[in-house]
CSV table of C-alpha atoms in Angstrom, one decimal:
chain,number,residue,atom,x,y,z
A,1,PRO,CA,145.2,73.8,22.9
A,2,LEU,CA,142.2,72.3,24.6
A,3,TYR,CA,138.9,74.2,24.4
A,4,ARG,CA,135.5,73.6,25.9
A,5,MET,CA,133.1,76.0,24.2
A,6,GLY,CA,129.5,76.9,24.6
A,7,HIS,CA,127.4,79.5,22.9
A,8,ILE,CA,123.8,80.9,22.7
A,9,PRO,CA,121.8,79.0,20.0
A,10,PRO,CA,119.7,80.8,17.4
A,11,LYS,CA,116.5,82.3,18.7
A,12,SER,CA,114.6,80.6,15.9
A,13,LEU,CA,115.3,77.2,17.3
A,14,LEU,CA,114.2,78.2,20.8
A,15,GLU,CA,111.1,80.2,20.2
A,16,LYS,CA,108.3,79.6,17.8
A,17,PRO,CA,108.4,82.0,14.8
A,18,GLU,CA,105.2,84.0,14.2
A,19,ASP,CA,104.6,82.4,10.8
A,20,ILE,CA,104.6,78.8,12.2
A,21,ASP,CA,101.4,77.2,13.4
A,22,GLN,CA,101.6,76.0,17.1
A,23,TRP,CA,100.6,72.5,16.1
A,24,GLU,CA,103.4,72.3,13.5
A,25,TRP,CA,105.9,73.8,16.0
A,26,GLU,CA,105.0,71.1,18.6
A,27,ASP,CA,104.9,68.3,16.0
A,28,HIS,CA,108.5,69.0,15.1
A,29,ALA,CA,109.7,69.5,18.7
A,30,TRP,CA,111.7,66.2,18.6
A,31,GLU,CA,113.9,67.5,15.8
A,32,ARG,CA,115.0,70.7,17.5
A,33,PRO,CA,117.7,69.0,19.8
A,34,TYR,CA,119.3,67.6,16.8
A,35,LYS,CA,119.2,70.9,15.0
A,36,LEU,CA,120.6,72.7,18.0
A,37,LEU,CA,123.4,70.1,18.3
A,38,ALA,CA,124.3,70.6,14.6
A,39,VAL,CA,124.4,74.4,14.9
A,40,HIS,CA,126.7,74.1,17.9
A,41,TYR,CA,129.0,71.7,16.1
A,42,GLY,CA,129.3,73.9,13.1
A,43,TRP,CA,129.8,77.0,15.2
A,44,ALA,CA,132.5,75.4,17.4
A,45,ILE,CA,134.5,73.9,14.4
A,46,GLU,CA,134.4,77.3,12.6
A,47,GLN,CA,135.6,79.0,15.8
A,48,ILE,CA,138.7,76.7,15.8
A,49,PHE,CA,139.6,76.8,12.1
A,50,SER,CA,138.9,80.6,11.7
A,51,GLY,CA,140.9,81.5,14.7
A,52,GLU,CA,138.0,83.2,16.4
A,53,VAL,CA,138.4,81.1,19.4
A,54,TYR,CA,141.6,82.9,20.2
A,55,THR,CA,140.1,86.3,20.0
A,56,ASN,CA,137.2,85.3,22.1
A,57,ASP,CA,139.5,83.7,24.7
A,58,ASN,CA,140.5,85.6,27.7
A,59,GLN,CA,143.9,87.0,26.7
A,60,MET,CA,144.9,88.2,30.1
A,61,ASP,CA,145.8,85.8,32.9
A,62,HIS,CA,147.0,87.5,36.1
A,63,ASN,CA,148.1,90.6,34.0
A,64,ARG,CA,150.1,88.4,31.7
A,65,LYS,CA,149.3,88.3,28.0
A,66,ILE,CA,148.8,84.8,26.6
A,67,PRO,CA,150.6,84.2,23.3
A,68,GLN,CA,148.2,83.2,20.4
A,69,PRO,CA,148.8,79.6,19.3
A,70,PRO,CA,149.2,78.9,15.6
A,71,MET,CA,146.1,78.4,13.4
A,72,ALA,CA,144.8,74.8,13.8
A,73,LYS,CA,145.5,72.3,11.1
A,74,ARG,CA,143.1,69.7,12.6
A,75,VAL,CA,140.4,69.4,15.2
A,76,ILE,CA,139.6,66.5,17.5
A,77,ILE,CA,136.0,66.3,18.5
A,78,LEU,CA,134.8,64.6,21.7
A,79,GLU,CA,131.4,64.6,23.2
A,80,GLU,CA,131.0,65.2,27.0
A,81,ASP,CA,129.8,61.6,27.6
A,82,ILE,CA,132.8,59.8,26.0
A,83,GLU,CA,135.7,58.1,27.9
A,84,ILE,CA,139.0,57.7,26.0
A,85,ALA,CA,141.6,55.0,26.0
A,86,ARG,CA,145.1,55.8,27.3
A,87,ASP,CA,146.5,55.8,23.8
A,88,PHE,CA,143.8,57.9,22.3
A,89,PHE,CA,145.9,60.9,21.6
A,90,SER,CA,148.9,58.8,20.6
A,91,TYR,CA,146.6,57.2,18.0
A,92,MET,CA,145.4,60.5,16.7
A,93,ASN,CA,148.9,61.9,16.6
A,94,ALA,CA,150.2,58.9,14.6
A,95,THR,CA,147.4,59.1,12.0
A,96,ALA,CA,147.5,62.9,11.6
A,97,ASP,CA,150.0,62.9,8.8
A,98,LEU,CA,147.9,60.4,6.9
A,99,LEU,CA,144.9,62.7,7.3
A,100,ASP,CA,146.9,65.7,6.1
A,101,THR,CA,148.4,64.1,3.0
A,102,ASP,CA,145.8,61.6,1.8
A,103,SER,CA,143.0,63.4,0.0
A,104,THR,CA,140.9,60.2,-0.1
A,105,LEU,CA,140.5,60.4,3.7
A,106,PHE,CA,137.6,62.2,5.3
A,107,ALA,CA,138.4,61.7,9.0
A,108,VAL,CA,140.1,59.5,11.6
A,109,SER,CA,137.7,57.9,14.1
A,110,ALA,CA,138.5,56.2,17.3
A,111,PHE,CA,135.3,54.1,17.3
A,112,ASN,CA,134.3,50.7,15.9
A,113,ASP,CA,130.5,50.4,15.7
A,114,ASN,CA,130.8,46.6,15.8
A,115,GLY,CA,133.6,46.5,18.4
A,116,LYS,CA,132.0,44.2,21.0
A,117,GLU,CA,134.2,42.3,23.4
A,118,GLN,CA,133.7,39.0,21.7
A,119,LEU,CA,134.2,40.4,18.1
A,120,VAL,CA,137.6,42.1,18.4
A,121,ALA,CA,141.1,41.0,19.3
A,122,ASP,CA,144.0,43.0,17.7
A,123,PRO,CA,144.7,46.3,19.5
A,124,THR,CA,147.1,47.5,16.8
A,125,ARG,CA,145.0,46.9,13.7
A,126,LEU,CA,143.5,49.8,11.8
A,127,LEU,CA,141.2,49.8,8.8
A,128,ARG,CA,139.8,52.0,6.1
A,129,SER,CA,136.0,52.3,6.0
A,130,ASP,CA,133.4,54.0,3.9
A,131,PHE,CA,131.2,54.5,7.0
A,132,PHE,CA,131.7,57.6,9.2
A,133,PRO,CA,131.4,56.4,12.9
A,134,GLY,CA,132.0,59.7,14.8
A,135,LEU,CA,132.2,59.3,18.6
A,136,GLY,CA,135.7,60.7,19.0
A,137,TRP,CA,137.1,61.8,15.6
A,138,MET,CA,139.6,64.0,13.9
A,139,MET,CA,139.1,66.2,10.9
A,140,SER,CA,141.6,68.4,9.0
A,141,ARG,CA,141.2,72.0,7.9
A,142,HIS,CA,141.1,71.0,4.2
A,143,VAL,CA,138.0,68.9,4.9
A,144,TRP,CA,136.2,71.8,6.6
A,145,ASP,CA,137.3,74.6,4.2
A,146,GLY,CA,137.5,72.4,1.1
A,147,PRO,CA,140.7,71.0,-0.4
A,148,LEU,CA,142.6,73.0,-3.0
A,149,HIS,CA,141.4,70.9,-6.0
A,150,HIS,CA,137.8,70.6,-4.7
A,151,PRO,CA,137.2,73.9,-2.8
A,152,HIS,CA,133.4,73.5,-3.3
A,153,ALA,CA,133.5,70.4,-1.1
A,154,GLY,CA,134.2,72.1,2.2
A,155,LEU,CA,131.8,71.1,4.9
A,156,LYS,CA,131.4,74.6,6.2
A,157,ARG,CA,129.7,75.8,3.0
A,158,GLU,CA,126.4,74.2,3.8
A,159,TRP,CA,126.9,72.6,7.2
A,160,ALA,CA,124.0,70.2,8.1
A,161,PRO,CA,121.2,72.6,7.2
A,162,GLY,CA,118.5,70.2,8.5
A,163,GLY,CA,120.4,69.1,11.6
A,164,PHE,CA,121.4,65.4,12.2
A,165,TRP,CA,124.9,66.4,11.3
A,166,ASP,CA,126.4,62.9,11.4
A,167,ASP,CA,123.9,61.4,8.9
A,168,TRP,CA,124.4,64.5,6.8
A,169,ILE,CA,128.1,63.8,6.6
A,170,ARG,CA,127.4,60.3,5.5
A,171,GLU,CA,125.4,61.4,2.4
A,172,PRO,CA,127.1,60.6,-0.9
A,173,ASN,CA,127.2,64.2,-2.1
A,174,ILE,CA,129.0,65.2,1.2
A,175,ARG,CA,131.4,62.3,1.8
A,176,ARG,CA,132.2,62.1,-2.0
A,177,GLY,CA,133.6,58.6,-1.7
A,178,ARG,CA,136.2,59.6,0.9
A,179,GLN,CA,137.0,57.1,3.6
A,180,VAL,CA,137.7,57.0,7.3
A,181,ILE,CA,140.4,55.3,9.3
A,182,ARG,CA,139.1,53.4,12.3
A,183,PRO,CA,140.6,50.9,14.8
A,184,GLU,CA,139.5,47.3,15.3
A,185,ILE,CA,139.3,48.0,19.0
A,186,SER,CA,137.7,51.3,19.9
A,187,ARG,CA,139.6,54.0,21.6
A,188,THR,CA,136.5,55.7,22.9
A,189,PHE,CA,133.6,54.4,25.0
A,190,HIS,CA,130.2,56.2,25.0
A,191,PHE,CA,128.8,55.9,28.5
A,192,GLY,CA,125.6,57.6,27.5
A,193,ASN,CA,123.7,60.7,28.5
A,194,VAL,CA,120.0,60.2,29.0
A,195,LYS,CA,119.4,63.9,28.7
A,196,GLY,CA,121.1,64.1,25.3
A,197,ALA,CA,119.5,64.6,22.0
A,198,SER,CA,118.8,60.9,21.5
A,199,SER,CA,117.4,60.5,25.1
A,200,GLY,CA,119.8,57.6,25.7
A,201,GLU,CA,118.2,55.4,23.1
A,202,GLN,CA,121.6,54.1,22.0
A,203,THR,CA,123.1,53.7,25.4
A,204,LEU,CA,122.4,50.0,25.7
A,205,LYS,CA,124.0,49.2,22.3
A,206,LEU,CA,127.0,51.4,22.9
A,207,SER,CA,127.6,50.1,26.4
A,208,LYS,CA,128.6,46.7,24.8
A,209,ILE,CA,131.5,48.2,22.8
A,210,ARG,CA,134.9,47.3,24.2
A,211,LEU,CA,137.3,50.1,25.2
A,212,ASP,CA,140.9,49.3,24.5
A,213,SER,CA,143.1,48.7,27.5
A,214,VAL,CA,146.4,48.2,25.8
A,215,ASP,CA,148.5,51.4,25.7
A,216,VAL,CA,149.9,51.1,22.1
A,217,ASP,CA,152.8,53.3,21.2
A,218,TRP,CA,151.4,54.2,17.8
A,219,ASP,CA,154.3,56.3,16.7
A,220,LYS,CA,156.5,53.2,16.6
A,221,LEU,CA,154.2,51.4,14.2
A,222,ASN,CA,154.4,51.4,10.4
A,223,LEU,CA,151.0,52.5,9.1
A,224,SER,CA,151.9,52.5,5.4
A,225,TYR,CA,149.5,49.6,4.9
A,226,LEU,CA,146.7,52.2,5.2
A,227,GLU,CA,147.8,53.8,1.9
A,228,PRO,CA,144.6,53.5,-0.3
A,229,SER,CA,145.8,51.3,-3.1
A,230,LYS,CA,147.9,49.1,-0.8
A,231,PHE,CA,145.0,48.6,1.7
A,232,ALA,CA,142.6,47.8,-1.2
A,233,GLU,CA,144.9,45.2,-2.7
A,234,ASN,CA,145.6,43.5,0.6
A,235,TYR,CA,142.0,43.5,1.7
A,236,TRP,CA,140.7,42.2,-1.6
A,237,ASN,CA,143.2,39.4,-1.5
A,238,ARG,CA,142.2,38.3,2.0
A,239,VAL,CA,138.4,38.4,1.2
A,240,SER,CA,138.8,36.7,-2.1
A,241,ARG,CA,140.7,33.8,-0.6
A,242,ALA,CA,138.1,33.3,2.2
A,243,ARG,CA,135.9,30.2,2.0
A,244,LEU,CA,132.5,30.9,0.5
A,245,VAL,CA,129.7,29.4,2.6
A,246,ARG,CA,125.9,29.4,2.0
A,247,SER,CA,124.6,30.1,5.4
A,248,ILE,CA,125.5,31.9,8.6
A,249,GLU,CA,125.4,28.6,10.5
A,250,GLU,CA,128.2,27.3,8.2
A,251,ALA,CA,130.1,30.5,8.6
A,252,LYS,CA,130.1,30.2,12.4
A,253,SER,CA,131.2,26.6,12.1
A,254,PHE,CA,134.2,27.1,9.8
A,255,VAL,CA,135.5,30.5,11.1
A,256,ALA,CA,137.4,28.8,13.9
A,257,HIS,CA,139.8,27.4,11.2
A,258,SER,CA,139.7,29.9,8.3
A,259,ASP,CA,138.3,33.1,7.0
A,260,VAL,CA,134.8,32.6,5.5
A,261,LYS,CA,132.4,34.8,3.5
A,262,VAL,CA,128.7,34.8,3.2
A,263,THR,CA,126.7,36.7,0.6
A,264,TYR,CA,123.9,39.2,1.1
A,265,SER,CA,121.9,40.4,-1.9
A,266,ASP,CA,119.4,42.7,-0.2
A,267,TRP,CA,119.0,44.5,3.1
A,268,ASN,CA,116.6,41.9,4.6
A,269,GLN,CA,119.4,39.3,4.2
A,270,PHE,CA,122.0,41.7,5.6
A,271,LYS,CA,119.8,42.5,8.6
A,272,TYR,CA,119.1,38.8,9.3
A,273,THR,CA,122.8,38.0,9.1
A,274,ALA,CA,123.8,41.0,11.2
A,275,GLN,CA,121.3,40.1,13.9
A,276,SER,CA,122.6,36.5,14.0
A,277,LEU,CA,126.1,37.8,14.5
A,278,GLY,CA,125.2,40.5,17.0
A,279,ILE,CA,126.4,43.4,14.9
A,280,ALA,CA,124.8,46.7,13.7
A,281,GLU,CA,122.1,46.0,11.1
A,282,ASP,CA,121.4,49.4,9.8
A,283,GLU,CA,122.9,51.3,6.8
A,284,LYS,CA,123.3,54.9,5.9
A,285,ALA,CA,123.2,56.0,2.3
A,286,GLY,CA,123.8,52.4,1.2
A,287,VAL,CA,126.8,51.8,3.5
A,288,PRO,CA,126.5,49.4,6.5
A,289,ARG,CA,128.3,50.4,9.6
A,290,THR,CA,132.0,49.6,9.4
A,291,ALA,CA,131.7,48.6,5.8
A,292,TYR,CA,134.6,48.8,3.3
A,293,GLU,CA,133.3,48.5,-0.3
A,294,GLY,CA,130.1,46.9,1.0
A,295,ILE,CA,132.1,44.3,2.9
A,296,VAL,CA,131.5,44.0,6.7
A,297,GLU,CA,134.0,41.9,8.7
A,298,VAL,CA,133.3,40.1,11.9
A,299,ARG,CA,136.0,38.5,14.0
A,300,TYR,CA,133.4,36.0,15.3
A,301,GLY,CA,134.5,34.6,18.7
A,302,GLY,CA,137.5,36.9,18.8
A,303,GLY,CA,139.8,34.4,17.1
A,304,ASP,CA,142.3,34.7,14.2
A,305,PHE,CA,139.8,34.6,11.4
A,306,PHE,CA,136.9,36.6,10.1
A,307,ILE,CA,133.4,36.2,8.7
A,308,PHE,CA,133.0,38.5,5.8
A,309,LEU,CA,129.6,39.7,4.8
A,310,ILE,CA,129.9,40.4,1.1
A,311,PRO,CA,127.8,41.8,-1.7
A,312,PRO,CA,127.3,39.7,-4.8
A,313,TYR,CA,130.0,41.4,-6.9
A,314,VAL,CA,132.7,39.9,-4.7
A,315,ASP,CA,131.4,36.4,-5.7
A,316,GLU,CA,132.4,37.2,-9.3
A,317,GLY,CA,136.1,37.0,-8.3
A,318,PHE,CA,137.3,40.0,-10.3
A,319,LYS,CA,138.4,43.1,-8.4
A,320,PRO,CA,136.6,46.2,-9.8
A,321,ALA,CA,138.9,48.9,-11.1
A,322,ASP,CA,137.5,51.4,-8.5
A,323,PHE,CA,137.7,49.0,-5.5
A,324,GLY,CA,138.8,51.2,-2.6
A,325,GLN,CA,139.4,54.1,-5.1
A,326,LYS,CA,136.0,55.9,-5.2
A,327,ALA,CA,137.2,59.2,-3.7
A,328,TRP,CA,135.8,62.2,-5.6
A,329,MET,CA,133.5,60.0,-7.7
A,330,LYS,CA,129.9,60.9,-8.1
A,331,ILE,CA,128.1,57.8,-6.8
A,332,ASP,CA,124.7,58.1,-5.3
A,333,LYS,CA,123.1,55.4,-3.1
A,334,GLU,CA,121.2,53.7,-6.0
A,335,THR,CA,124.2,53.5,-8.2
A,336,LEU,CA,126.4,52.2,-5.4
A,337,LEU,CA,124.0,49.4,-4.6
A,338,LYS,CA,123.5,48.5,-8.3
A,339,ASN,CA,127.3,48.3,-8.7
A,340,PHE,CA,127.4,46.0,-5.7
A,341,GLY,CA,124.6,43.9,-6.9
A,342,VAL,CA,122.5,44.6,-3.8
A,343,SER,CA,118.8,45.1,-4.1
A,344,GLU,CA,117.1,47.8,-2.1
A,345,LYS,CA,114.7,45.4,-0.5
A,346,ASN,CA,113.2,46.4,2.8
A,347,ASP,CA,110.6,44.8,5.1
A,348,ASP,CA,107.9,46.1,2.7
A,349,GLY,CA,109.4,44.1,-0.1
A,350,PHE,CA,110.3,47.1,-2.3
A,351,LEU,CA,112.9,46.3,-4.9
A,352,PHE,CA,114.7,48.3,-7.5
A,353,GLY,CA,116.7,46.6,-10.3
A,354,SER,CA,120.2,45.4,-10.2
A,355,ASP,CA,121.6,46.8,-13.5
A,356,ILE,CA,125.2,47.8,-13.3
A,357,THR,CA,125.9,51.5,-13.9
A,358,GLY,CA,129.0,53.5,-14.0
A,359,SER,CA,130.2,56.5,-12.1
A,360,GLU,CA,131.7,59.8,-13.0
A,361,ASN,CA,134.3,62.1,-11.5
A,362,ILE,CA,133.4,65.4,-10.0
């Protein structure tokens, strides 16, 4: 079933509470659209998975009772300012079983944050990623309610209490090392809404993302390569065989003929390299956009080869035991970056040490 739902938001987000100073209320006015959005998302998702949407729906159509559909196993979420590719639903249908059976997966997204026209080429290629992109995504019931073996991990138990639901999802204690499937070429295009919560601030960046035009029959493709250990092994092998270069200029020169990799050891280096390549330069909870185990790939020039932006641990040449296998491990941002050998160095020059520490299961 397809539902478009709206509801009345909490009065506390629309009217100033008596115990809040007027200045404080106005000072935080910019946050309220994000909080309202998070409340609506949580309400709508719970309506679907609880079955309330069926009881609230008009059950009579021309004096004919409408049969109640079965309880939803998954939900696909699309904002009102998103255009979808012709094979969007085929893509979601083909990956649904993976989402249902693989407890290391958090969601399936149709979006590539670095999917500019000149940086993508293969319409059939899918990847695993540690970054949650959103912008057209599918989630299963067990992620919302909590899987059988981790019932406390259900998103609905403490849904985005401070708003900013997408960044909340990306927090280590929420994502819990689980990954997302994403395409190389986006199946959604965000055409922007200047009246939205972000006031259109991301519209220019998002307008450069390529929307796929090839109608792929996803059900005919073998997607077994996305199994976590198989994907990790194949990805490590390709990255480890890539030619190590010392500058982004070298990388751009050699990528026409082979895969290359260039190391970043702090966020200033990553931002500089990302800017040079024209990709997203930010990170959330220590995970750059599109990254897999700290590695960000760029099909520079849209050819057959990639520039891999790698953390220092990849240089060591030994695949860590938990490479691609961090689901349900307790790893906060500081531990993750230390394991990767990346210093938390920002434009203010702040650093923390690069000691290697372990992780523990939860």
